[in-house]
XYZ file of C-alpha atoms in Angstrom:
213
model
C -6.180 -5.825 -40.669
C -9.268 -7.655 -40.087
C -11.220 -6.918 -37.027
C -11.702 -11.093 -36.881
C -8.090 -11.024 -36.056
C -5.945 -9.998 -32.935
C -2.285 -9.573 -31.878
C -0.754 -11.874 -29.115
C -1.518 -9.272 -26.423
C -5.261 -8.896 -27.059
C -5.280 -12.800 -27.079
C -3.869 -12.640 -23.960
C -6.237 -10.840 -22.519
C -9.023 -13.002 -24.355
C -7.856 -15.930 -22.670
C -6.757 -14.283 -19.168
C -3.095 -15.652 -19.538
C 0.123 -14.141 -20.008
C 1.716 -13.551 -23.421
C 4.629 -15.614 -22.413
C 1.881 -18.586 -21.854
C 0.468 -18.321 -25.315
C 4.229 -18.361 -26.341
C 4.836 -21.589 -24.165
C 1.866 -23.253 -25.456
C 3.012 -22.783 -29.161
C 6.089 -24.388 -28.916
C 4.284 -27.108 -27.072
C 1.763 -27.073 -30.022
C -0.805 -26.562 -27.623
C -2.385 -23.248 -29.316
C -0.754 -21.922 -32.326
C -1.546 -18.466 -33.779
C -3.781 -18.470 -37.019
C -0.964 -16.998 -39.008
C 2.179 -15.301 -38.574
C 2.782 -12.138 -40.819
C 6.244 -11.886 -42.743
C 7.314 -9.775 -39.815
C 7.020 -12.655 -37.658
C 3.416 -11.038 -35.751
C 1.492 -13.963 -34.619
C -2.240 -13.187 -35.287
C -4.893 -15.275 -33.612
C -8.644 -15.537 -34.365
C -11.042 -13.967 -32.474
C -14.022 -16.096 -32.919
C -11.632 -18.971 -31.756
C -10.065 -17.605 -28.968
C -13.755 -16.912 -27.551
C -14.813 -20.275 -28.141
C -11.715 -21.452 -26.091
C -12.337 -18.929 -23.049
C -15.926 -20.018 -23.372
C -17.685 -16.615 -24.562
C -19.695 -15.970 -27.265
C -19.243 -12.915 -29.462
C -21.851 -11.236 -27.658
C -20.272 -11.760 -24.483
C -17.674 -9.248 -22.670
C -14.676 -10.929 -21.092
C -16.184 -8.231 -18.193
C -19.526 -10.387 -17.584
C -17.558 -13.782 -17.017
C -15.890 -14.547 -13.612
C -12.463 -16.002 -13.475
C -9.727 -17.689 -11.675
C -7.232 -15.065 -9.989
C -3.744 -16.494 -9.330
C -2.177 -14.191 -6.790
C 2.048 -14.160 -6.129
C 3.674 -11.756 -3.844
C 7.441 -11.574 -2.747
C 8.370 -8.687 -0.230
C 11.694 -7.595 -1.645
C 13.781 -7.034 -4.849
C 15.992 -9.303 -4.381
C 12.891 -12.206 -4.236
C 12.132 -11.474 -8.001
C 13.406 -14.393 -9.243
C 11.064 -16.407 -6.246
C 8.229 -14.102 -7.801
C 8.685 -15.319 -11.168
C 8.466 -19.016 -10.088
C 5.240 -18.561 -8.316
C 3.528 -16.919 -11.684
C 5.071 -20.217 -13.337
C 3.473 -22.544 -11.074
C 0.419 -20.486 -10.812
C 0.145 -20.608 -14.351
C 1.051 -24.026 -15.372
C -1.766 -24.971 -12.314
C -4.197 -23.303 -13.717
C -3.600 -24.120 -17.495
C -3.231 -27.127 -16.556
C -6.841 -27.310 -14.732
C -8.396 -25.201 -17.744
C -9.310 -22.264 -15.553
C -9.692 -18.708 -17.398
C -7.741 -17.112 -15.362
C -5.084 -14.047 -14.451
C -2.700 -13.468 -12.543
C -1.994 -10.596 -9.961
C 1.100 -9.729 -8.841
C 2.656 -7.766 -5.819
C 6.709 -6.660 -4.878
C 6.041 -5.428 -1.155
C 5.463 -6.865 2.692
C 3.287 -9.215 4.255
C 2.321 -6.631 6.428
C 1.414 -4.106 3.569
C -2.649 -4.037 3.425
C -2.561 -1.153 -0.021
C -0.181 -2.722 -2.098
C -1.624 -2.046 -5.711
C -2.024 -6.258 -6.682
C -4.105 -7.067 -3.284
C -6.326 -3.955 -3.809
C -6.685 -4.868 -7.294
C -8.166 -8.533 -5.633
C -10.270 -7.383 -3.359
C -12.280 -4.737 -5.635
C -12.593 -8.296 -7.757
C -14.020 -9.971 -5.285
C -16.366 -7.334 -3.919
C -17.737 -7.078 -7.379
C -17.866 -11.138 -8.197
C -15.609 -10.935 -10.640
C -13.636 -14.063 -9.017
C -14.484 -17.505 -9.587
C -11.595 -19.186 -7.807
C -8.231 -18.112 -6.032
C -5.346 -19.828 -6.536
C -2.115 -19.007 -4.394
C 1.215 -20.867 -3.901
C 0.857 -20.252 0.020
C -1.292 -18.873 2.552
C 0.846 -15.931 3.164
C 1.177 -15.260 0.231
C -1.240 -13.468 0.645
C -1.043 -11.691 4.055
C 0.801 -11.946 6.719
C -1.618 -11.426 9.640
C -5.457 -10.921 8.267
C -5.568 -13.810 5.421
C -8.706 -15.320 7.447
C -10.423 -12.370 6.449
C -10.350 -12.159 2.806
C -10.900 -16.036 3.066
C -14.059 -15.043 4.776
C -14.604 -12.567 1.603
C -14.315 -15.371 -0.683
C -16.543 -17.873 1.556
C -19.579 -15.125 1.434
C -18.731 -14.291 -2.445
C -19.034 -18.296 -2.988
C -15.529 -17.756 -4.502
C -13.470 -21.292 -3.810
C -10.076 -20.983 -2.410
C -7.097 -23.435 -3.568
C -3.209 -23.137 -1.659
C -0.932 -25.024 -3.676
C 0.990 -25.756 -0.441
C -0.061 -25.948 2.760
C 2.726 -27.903 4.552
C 5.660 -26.402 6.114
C 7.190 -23.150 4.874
C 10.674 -22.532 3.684
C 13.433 -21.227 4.940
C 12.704 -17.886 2.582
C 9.106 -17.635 4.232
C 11.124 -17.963 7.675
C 12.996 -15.247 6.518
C 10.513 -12.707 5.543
C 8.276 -13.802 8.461
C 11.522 -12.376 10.045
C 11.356 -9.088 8.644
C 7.540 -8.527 9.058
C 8.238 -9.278 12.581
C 10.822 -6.444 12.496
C 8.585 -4.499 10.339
C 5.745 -4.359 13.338
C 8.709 -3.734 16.107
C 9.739 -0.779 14.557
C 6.157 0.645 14.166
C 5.784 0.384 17.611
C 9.288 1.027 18.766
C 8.948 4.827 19.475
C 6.399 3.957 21.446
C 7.683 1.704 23.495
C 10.801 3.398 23.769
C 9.065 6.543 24.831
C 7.537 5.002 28.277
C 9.583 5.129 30.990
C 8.942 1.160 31.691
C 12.051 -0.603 31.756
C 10.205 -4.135 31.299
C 9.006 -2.679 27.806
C 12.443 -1.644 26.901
C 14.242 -4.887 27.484
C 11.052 -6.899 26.020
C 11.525 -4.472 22.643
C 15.623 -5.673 22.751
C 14.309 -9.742 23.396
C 11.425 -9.372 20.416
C 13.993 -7.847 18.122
C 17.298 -10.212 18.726
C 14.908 -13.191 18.994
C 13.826 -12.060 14.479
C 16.911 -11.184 13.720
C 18.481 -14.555 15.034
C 16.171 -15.930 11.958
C 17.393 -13.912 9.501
């Protein structure tokens, strides 16, 4: 096959969107593939897809800075949430014709080496990042946001939340269980000094989170 000529998944990574984007966008007619084979494989040109993303061939999707869309959810059972905040990441930043892509997490708020936010921060170290985009502040992090806010403020890197009003009852919930999370760090502790007053302030901390739950 032509070298002028790439699969959906090396156009994805062209563009810095999903493959289920480019799928989206040709049914919308928004960017259909050059040809399709007789085994239905959508081929796309290169030279095009380039143009779109704003490179020229003698550019390296490496030397460009884009748009990172970050989502996180803390549990399993959030996937579904997770997949909505890619789709509104997504359609955000199509929609706004960023080059951008999107990095993912499944694990707390209170989690600093989950593999998605370590991912983001060697980005923006390097100046990689031109924007980020998130659906919420902690989204992000929990506690310690500010400071990878700061990161992007030195880096010149522009910061957009999607939402900054009031949080939902599933943000409640997981705010919940970070709260938890911290208690039972410290819980041995606690537990472990003979202080009575820490004792029945662990017991008020931890009925007071899981009365939100």
């Amino acid at each position: 096959m032509n070298s002028d000529f790439v699969p959906i998944g090396q156009a994805s990574k062209i563009l810095g969107v999903s493959i289920q984007t480019l799928r989206n966008w040709e049914k919308t007619g928004r960017l259909l593939p050059d040809f399709v084979s007789a085994g239905r494989t959508r081929r796309y040109s290169r030279r095009r897809l380039l143009s779109i993303a704003g490179l020229t061939n003698s550019e390296t999707k490496e030397d460009q800075k884009v748009t990172i869309a970050y989502a996180r959810v803390s549990t399993n059972e959030q996937k579904e949430d997770l997949s909505q905040q890619i789709e509104l990441l997504e359609l955000f930043c199509a929609k706004n014709g960023f080059t951008y892509e999107v990095i993912s997490d499944l694990g707390s708020g209170m989690n600093y080496r989950k593999k998605g936010l370590k991912k983001l921060l060697d980005a923006l170290l390097n100046d990689k990042v031109e924007r980020l985009v998130i659906t919420h502040k902690d989204r992000l992090l929990r506690f310690g946001a500010e400071l990878v806010f700061t990161i992007c403020e030195t880096k010149g890197v522009e910061v957009i939340i999607l939402n900054k009003g009031d949080e939902t009852v599933g943000f409640k919930e997981e705010l919940a269980k970070d709260v938890l999370e911290i208690i039972t760090v410290f819980s041995a502790k606690l537990y472990g000094s003979r202080s009575k007053k820490n004792r029945e302030l662990l017991k008020k901390l931890t009925e007071t989170a899981k009365d939100l739950l």
